mmCIF file of C-alpha atoms in Angstrom:
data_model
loop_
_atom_site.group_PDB
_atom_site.id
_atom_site.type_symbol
_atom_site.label_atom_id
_atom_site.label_comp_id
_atom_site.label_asym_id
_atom_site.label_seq_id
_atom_site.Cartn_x
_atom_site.Cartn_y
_atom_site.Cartn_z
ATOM 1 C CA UNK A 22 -4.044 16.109 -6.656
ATOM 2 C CA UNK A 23 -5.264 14.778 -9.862
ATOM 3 C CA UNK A 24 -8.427 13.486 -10.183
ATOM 4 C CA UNK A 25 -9.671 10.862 -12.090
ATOM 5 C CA UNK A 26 -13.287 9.886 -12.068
ATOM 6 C CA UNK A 27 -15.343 6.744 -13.187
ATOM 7 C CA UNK A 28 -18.852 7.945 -13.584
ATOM 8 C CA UNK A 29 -20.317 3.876 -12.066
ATOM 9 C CA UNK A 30 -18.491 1.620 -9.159
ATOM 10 C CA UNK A 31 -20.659 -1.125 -10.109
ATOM 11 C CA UNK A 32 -22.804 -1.933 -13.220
ATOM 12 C CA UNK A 33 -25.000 -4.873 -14.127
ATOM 13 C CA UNK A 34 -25.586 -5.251 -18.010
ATOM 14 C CA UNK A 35 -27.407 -7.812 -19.935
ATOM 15 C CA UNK A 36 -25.837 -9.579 -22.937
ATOM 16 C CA UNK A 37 -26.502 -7.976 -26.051
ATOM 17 C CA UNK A 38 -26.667 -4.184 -24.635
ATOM 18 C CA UNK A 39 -24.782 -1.286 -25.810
ATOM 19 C CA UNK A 40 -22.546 -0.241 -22.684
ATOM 20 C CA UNK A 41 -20.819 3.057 -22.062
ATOM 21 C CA UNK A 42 -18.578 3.577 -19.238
ATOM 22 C CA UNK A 43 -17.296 6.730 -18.849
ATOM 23 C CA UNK A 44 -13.768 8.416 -17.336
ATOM 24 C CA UNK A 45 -13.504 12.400 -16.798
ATOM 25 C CA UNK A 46 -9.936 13.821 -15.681
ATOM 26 C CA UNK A 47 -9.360 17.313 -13.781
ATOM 27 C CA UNK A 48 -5.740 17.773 -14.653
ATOM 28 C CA UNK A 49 -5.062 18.363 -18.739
ATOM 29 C CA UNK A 50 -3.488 15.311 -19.171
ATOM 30 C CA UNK A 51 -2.809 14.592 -22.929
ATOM 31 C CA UNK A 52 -3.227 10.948 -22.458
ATOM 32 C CA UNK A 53 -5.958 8.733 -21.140
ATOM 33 C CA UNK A 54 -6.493 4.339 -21.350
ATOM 34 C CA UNK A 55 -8.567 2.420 -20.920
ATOM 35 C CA UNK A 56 -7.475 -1.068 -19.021
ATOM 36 C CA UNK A 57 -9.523 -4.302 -17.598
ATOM 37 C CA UNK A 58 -7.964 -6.200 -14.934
ATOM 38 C CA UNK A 59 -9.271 -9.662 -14.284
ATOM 39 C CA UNK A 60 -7.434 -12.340 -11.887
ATOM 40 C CA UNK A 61 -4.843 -13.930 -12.761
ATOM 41 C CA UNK A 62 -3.926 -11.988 -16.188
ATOM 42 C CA UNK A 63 -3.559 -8.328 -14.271
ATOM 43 C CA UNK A 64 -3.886 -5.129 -16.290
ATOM 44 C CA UNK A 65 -4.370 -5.227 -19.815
ATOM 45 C CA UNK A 66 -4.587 -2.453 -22.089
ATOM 46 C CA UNK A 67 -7.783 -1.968 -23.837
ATOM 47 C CA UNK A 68 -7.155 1.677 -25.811
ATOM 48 C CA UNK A 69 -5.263 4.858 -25.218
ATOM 49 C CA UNK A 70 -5.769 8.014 -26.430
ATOM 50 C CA UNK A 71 -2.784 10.785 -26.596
ATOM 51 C CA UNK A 72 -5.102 13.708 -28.287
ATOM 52 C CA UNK A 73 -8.474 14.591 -28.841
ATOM 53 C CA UNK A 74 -10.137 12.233 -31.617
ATOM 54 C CA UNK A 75 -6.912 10.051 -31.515
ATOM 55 C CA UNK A 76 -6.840 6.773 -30.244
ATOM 56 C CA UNK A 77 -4.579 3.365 -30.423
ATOM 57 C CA UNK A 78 -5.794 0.019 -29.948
ATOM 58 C CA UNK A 79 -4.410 -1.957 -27.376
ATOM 59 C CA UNK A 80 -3.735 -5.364 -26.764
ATOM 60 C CA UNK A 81 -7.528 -6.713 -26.584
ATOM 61 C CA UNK A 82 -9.429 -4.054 -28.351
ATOM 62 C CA UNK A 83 -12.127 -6.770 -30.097
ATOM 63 C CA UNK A 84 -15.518 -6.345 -28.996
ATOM 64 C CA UNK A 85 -14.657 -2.469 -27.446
ATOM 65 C CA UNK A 86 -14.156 1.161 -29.023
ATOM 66 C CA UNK A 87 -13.364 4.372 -27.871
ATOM 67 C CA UNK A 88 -14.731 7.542 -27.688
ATOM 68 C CA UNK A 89 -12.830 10.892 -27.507
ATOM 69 C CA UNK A 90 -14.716 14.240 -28.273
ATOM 70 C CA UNK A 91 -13.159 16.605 -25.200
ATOM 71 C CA UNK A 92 -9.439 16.621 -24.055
ATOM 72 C CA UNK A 93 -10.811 15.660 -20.306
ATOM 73 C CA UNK A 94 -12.921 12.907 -21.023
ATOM 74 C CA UNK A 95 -12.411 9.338 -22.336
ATOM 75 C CA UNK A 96 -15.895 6.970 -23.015
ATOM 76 C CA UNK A 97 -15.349 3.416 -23.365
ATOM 77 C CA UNK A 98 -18.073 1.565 -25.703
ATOM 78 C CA UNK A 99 -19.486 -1.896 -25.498
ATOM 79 C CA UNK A 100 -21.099 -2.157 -28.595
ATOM 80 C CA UNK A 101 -22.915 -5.866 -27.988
ATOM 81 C CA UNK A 102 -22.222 -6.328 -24.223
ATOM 82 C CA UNK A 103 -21.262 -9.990 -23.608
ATOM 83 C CA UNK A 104 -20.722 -12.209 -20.759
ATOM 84 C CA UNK A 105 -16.650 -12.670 -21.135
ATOM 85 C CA UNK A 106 -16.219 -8.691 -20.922
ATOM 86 C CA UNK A 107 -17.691 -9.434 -17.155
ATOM 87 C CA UNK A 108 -14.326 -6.910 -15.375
ATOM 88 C CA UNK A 109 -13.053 -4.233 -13.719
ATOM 89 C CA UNK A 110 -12.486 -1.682 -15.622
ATOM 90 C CA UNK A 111 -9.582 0.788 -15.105
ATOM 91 C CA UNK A 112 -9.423 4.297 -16.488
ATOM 92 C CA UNK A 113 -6.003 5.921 -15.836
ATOM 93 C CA UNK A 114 -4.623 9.772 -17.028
ATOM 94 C CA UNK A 115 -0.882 10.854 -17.765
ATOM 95 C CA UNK A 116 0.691 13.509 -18.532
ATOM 96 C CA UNK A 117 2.762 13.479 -21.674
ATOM 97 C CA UNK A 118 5.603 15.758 -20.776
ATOM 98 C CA UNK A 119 5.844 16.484 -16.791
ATOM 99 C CA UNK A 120 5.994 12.944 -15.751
ATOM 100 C CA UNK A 121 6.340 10.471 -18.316
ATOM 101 C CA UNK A 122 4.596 6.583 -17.533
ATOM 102 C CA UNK A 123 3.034 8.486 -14.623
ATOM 103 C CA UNK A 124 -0.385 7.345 -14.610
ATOM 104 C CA UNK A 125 -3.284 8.132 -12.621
ATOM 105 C CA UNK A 126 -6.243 5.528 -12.500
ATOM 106 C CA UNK A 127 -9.735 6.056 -11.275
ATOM 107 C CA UNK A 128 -11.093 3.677 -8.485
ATOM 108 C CA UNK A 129 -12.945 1.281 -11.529
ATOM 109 C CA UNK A 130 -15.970 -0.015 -12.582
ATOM 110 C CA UNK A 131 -16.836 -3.297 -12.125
ATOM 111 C CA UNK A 132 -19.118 -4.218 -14.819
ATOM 112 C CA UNK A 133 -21.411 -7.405 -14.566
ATOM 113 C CA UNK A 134 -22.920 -9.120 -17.587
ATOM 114 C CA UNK A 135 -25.617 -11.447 -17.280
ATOM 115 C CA UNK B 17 7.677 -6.375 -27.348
ATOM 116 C CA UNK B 18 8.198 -6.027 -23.530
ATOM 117 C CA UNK B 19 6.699 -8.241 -21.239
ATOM 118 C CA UNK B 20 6.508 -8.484 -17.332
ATOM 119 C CA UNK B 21 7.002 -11.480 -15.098
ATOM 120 C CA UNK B 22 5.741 -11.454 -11.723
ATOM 121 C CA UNK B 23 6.179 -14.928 -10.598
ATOM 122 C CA UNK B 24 4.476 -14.548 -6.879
ATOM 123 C CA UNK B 25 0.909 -14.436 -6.888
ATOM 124 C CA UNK B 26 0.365 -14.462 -3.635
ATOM 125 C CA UNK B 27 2.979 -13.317 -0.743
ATOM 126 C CA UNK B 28 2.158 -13.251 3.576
ATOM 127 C CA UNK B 29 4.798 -11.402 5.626
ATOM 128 C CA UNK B 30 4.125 -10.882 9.133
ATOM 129 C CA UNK B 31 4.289 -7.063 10.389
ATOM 130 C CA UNK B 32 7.590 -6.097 10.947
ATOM 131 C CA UNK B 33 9.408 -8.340 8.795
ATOM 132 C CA UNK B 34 11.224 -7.536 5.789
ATOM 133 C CA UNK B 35 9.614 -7.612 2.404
ATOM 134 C CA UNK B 36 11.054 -8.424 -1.106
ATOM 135 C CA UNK B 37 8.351 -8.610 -4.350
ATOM 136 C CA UNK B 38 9.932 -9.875 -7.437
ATOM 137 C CA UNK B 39 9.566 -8.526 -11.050
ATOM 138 C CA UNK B 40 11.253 -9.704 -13.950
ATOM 139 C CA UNK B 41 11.284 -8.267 -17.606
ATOM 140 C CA UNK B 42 12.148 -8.771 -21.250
ATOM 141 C CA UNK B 43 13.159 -6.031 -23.816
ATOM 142 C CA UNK B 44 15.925 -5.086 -25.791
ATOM 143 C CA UNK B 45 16.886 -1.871 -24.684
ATOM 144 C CA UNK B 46 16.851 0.185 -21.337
ATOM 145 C CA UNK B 47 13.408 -0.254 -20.031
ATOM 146 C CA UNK B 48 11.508 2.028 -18.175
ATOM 147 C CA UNK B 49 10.039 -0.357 -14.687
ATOM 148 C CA UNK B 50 7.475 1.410 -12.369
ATOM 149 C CA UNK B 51 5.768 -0.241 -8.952
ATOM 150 C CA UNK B 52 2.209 0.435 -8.701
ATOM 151 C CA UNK B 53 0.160 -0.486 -5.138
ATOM 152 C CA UNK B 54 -3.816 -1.396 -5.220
ATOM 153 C CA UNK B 55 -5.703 -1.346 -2.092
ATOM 154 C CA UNK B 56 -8.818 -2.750 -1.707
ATOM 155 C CA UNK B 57 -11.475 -1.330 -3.877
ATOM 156 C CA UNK B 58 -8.773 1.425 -5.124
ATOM 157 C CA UNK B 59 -7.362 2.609 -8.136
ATOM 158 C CA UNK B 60 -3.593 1.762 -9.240
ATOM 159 C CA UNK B 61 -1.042 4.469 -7.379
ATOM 160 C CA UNK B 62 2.527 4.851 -8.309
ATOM 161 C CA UNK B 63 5.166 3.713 -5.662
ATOM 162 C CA UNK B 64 7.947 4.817 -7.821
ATOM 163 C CA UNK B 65 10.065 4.437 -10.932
ATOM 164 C CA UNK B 66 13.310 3.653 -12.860
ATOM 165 C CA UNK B 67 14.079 5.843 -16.108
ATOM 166 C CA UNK B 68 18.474 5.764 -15.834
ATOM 167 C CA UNK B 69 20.588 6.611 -13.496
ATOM 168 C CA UNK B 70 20.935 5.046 -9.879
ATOM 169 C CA UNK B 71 19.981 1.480 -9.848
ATOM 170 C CA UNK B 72 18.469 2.116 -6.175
ATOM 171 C CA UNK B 73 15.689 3.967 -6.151
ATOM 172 C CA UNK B 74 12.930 5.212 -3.588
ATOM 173 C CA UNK B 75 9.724 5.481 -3.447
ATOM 174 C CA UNK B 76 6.738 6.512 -0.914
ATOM 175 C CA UNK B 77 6.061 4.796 1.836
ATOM 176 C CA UNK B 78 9.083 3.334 2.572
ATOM 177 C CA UNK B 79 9.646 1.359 -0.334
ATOM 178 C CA UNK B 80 12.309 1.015 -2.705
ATOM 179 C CA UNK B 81 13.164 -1.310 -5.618
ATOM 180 C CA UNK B 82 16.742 -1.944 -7.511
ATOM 181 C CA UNK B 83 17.313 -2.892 -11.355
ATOM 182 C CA UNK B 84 19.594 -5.305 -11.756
ATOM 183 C CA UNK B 85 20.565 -5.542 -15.652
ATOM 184 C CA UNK B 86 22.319 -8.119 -15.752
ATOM 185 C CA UNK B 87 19.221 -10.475 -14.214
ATOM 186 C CA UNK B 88 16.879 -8.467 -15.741
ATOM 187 C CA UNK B 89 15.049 -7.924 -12.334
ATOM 188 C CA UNK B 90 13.439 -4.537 -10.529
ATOM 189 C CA UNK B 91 12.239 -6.634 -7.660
ATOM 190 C CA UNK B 92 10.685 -4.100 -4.764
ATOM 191 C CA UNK B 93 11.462 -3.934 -0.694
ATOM 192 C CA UNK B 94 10.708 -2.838 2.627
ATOM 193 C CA UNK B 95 12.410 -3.476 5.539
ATOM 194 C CA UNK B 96 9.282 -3.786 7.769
ATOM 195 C CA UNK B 97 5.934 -3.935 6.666
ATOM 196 C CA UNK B 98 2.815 -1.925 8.505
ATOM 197 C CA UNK B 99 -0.052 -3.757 7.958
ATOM 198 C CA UNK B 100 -1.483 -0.610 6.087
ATOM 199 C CA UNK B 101 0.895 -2.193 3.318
ATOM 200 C CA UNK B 102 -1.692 -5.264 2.574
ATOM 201 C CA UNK B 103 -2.389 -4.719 -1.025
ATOM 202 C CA UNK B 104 -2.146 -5.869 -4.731
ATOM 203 C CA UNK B 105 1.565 -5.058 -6.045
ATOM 204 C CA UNK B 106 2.016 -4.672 -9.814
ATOM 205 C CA UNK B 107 5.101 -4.488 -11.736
ATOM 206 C CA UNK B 108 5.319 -2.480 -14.997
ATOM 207 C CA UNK B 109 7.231 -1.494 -18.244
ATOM 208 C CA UNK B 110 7.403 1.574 -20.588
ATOM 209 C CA UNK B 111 9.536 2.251 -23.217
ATOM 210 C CA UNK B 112 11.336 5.364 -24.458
ATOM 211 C CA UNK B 113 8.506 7.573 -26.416
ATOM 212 C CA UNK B 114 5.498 4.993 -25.945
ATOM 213 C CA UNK B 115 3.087 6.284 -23.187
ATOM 214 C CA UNK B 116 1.480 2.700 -22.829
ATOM 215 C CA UNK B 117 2.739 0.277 -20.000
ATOM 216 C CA UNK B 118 3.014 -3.400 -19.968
ATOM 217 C CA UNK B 119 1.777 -4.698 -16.480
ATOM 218 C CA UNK B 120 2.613 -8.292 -14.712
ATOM 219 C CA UNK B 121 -0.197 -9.765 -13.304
ATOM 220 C CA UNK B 122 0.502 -8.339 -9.747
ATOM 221 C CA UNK B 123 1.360 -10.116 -6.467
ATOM 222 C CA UNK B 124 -1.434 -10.098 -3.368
ATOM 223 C CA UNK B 125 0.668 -9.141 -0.197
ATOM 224 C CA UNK B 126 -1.437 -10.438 3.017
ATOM 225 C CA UNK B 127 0.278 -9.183 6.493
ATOM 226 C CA UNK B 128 -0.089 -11.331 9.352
ATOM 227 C CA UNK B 129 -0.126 -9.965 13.227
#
């Protein structure tokens, strides 16, 4: 089965810091997002990435950017941590031409920011 | 750009009884529309999927979903929940060549003895 792996479950930030939560995938999946779900508003897509050093925005990249260097693993970057990007956070993996808008997600990190 | 309605937040069945979520969209063309569970403290896992074809279509677990064009619906069922179905139920949409999904903003599903 593919994997997908959040490197935190829970993380507790203070406003201001520089946040990296990161999102590692076993099975050579060409594409990898980057979503926050809060209540109420669902999934919403932060970034994706369909290559190495490529990268979209999605629909709420301000205040986020993206980071990646190796085909398996996707970093997502707080650059001035504040209290309103207080979420889960979903990384997910796909495959590009076996199963199209197949998407595996990771088990989240819910990131705190005080 | 497409968009996903999901206009139950919150949904209790009682085990045994039938089960009907409701998803609505809005694009132009032939959508792609996907049904993704959450369990508690879980990741997103795909039920199943529309790309063309059958309008009926089934998925694990038991579940299966129709798209209806002409009401622009893919709404999901089961004839008789398990309690292990108690999740968060999300309704999405792809298009042809774009990767990235649109998701509705899910429907809790709380199962009653």
């Amino acid at each position: 089965d593919v994997k997908v792996t959040q490197s935190s479950r829970y993380l507790v930030k203070r406003t201001g810091e520089k946040v990296f939560l990161e999102c590692v995938q076993d099975m050579d999946h060409e594409n990898m997002f980057w979503y926050r779900q809060d209540p109420g508003l669902g999934l919403r897509l932060i970034y994706f990435s369909y290559d190495v050093k490529m990268k979209e925005k999605g629909d709420i990249p301000e205040g986020y950017s993206v980071s990646r260097e190796k085909k398996e693993r996707f970093s997502l970057i707080l650059e001035s941590a504040s209290t309103n990007q207080t979420s889960m956070y979903l990384c997910a993996s796909s495959s590009a031409t076996t199963a199209p808008g197949k998407l595996f997600f990771g088990s989240g990190t819910q990131l705190s920011v005080l | 750009a497409q968009s996903v309605t999901q206009p139950d937040i919150h949904i209790t069945v009682s085990e045994g009884a039938s089960l009907e979520l409701r998803c609505n969209y809005s694009y132009g063309a032939t959508p792609y529309l996907f049904w993704y569970v959450q369990s508690p403290g879980q990741g997103l896992q795909l039920l199943l999927k529309y790309f063309s074809g059958d309008t009926l279509v089934q998925g694990i677990k038991g579940f299966e979903a129709e798209f209806k064009r002409s009401q622009s619906s893919f709404n999901l069922r089961k004839p008789s929940v398990h309690w292990s179905d108690a999740a968060e139920y999300f309704c999405a949409v792809g298009v042809v060549g774009n990767e990235k999904l649109t998701f509705g903003t899910g429907t809790r599903l709380t199962i009653i003895p």
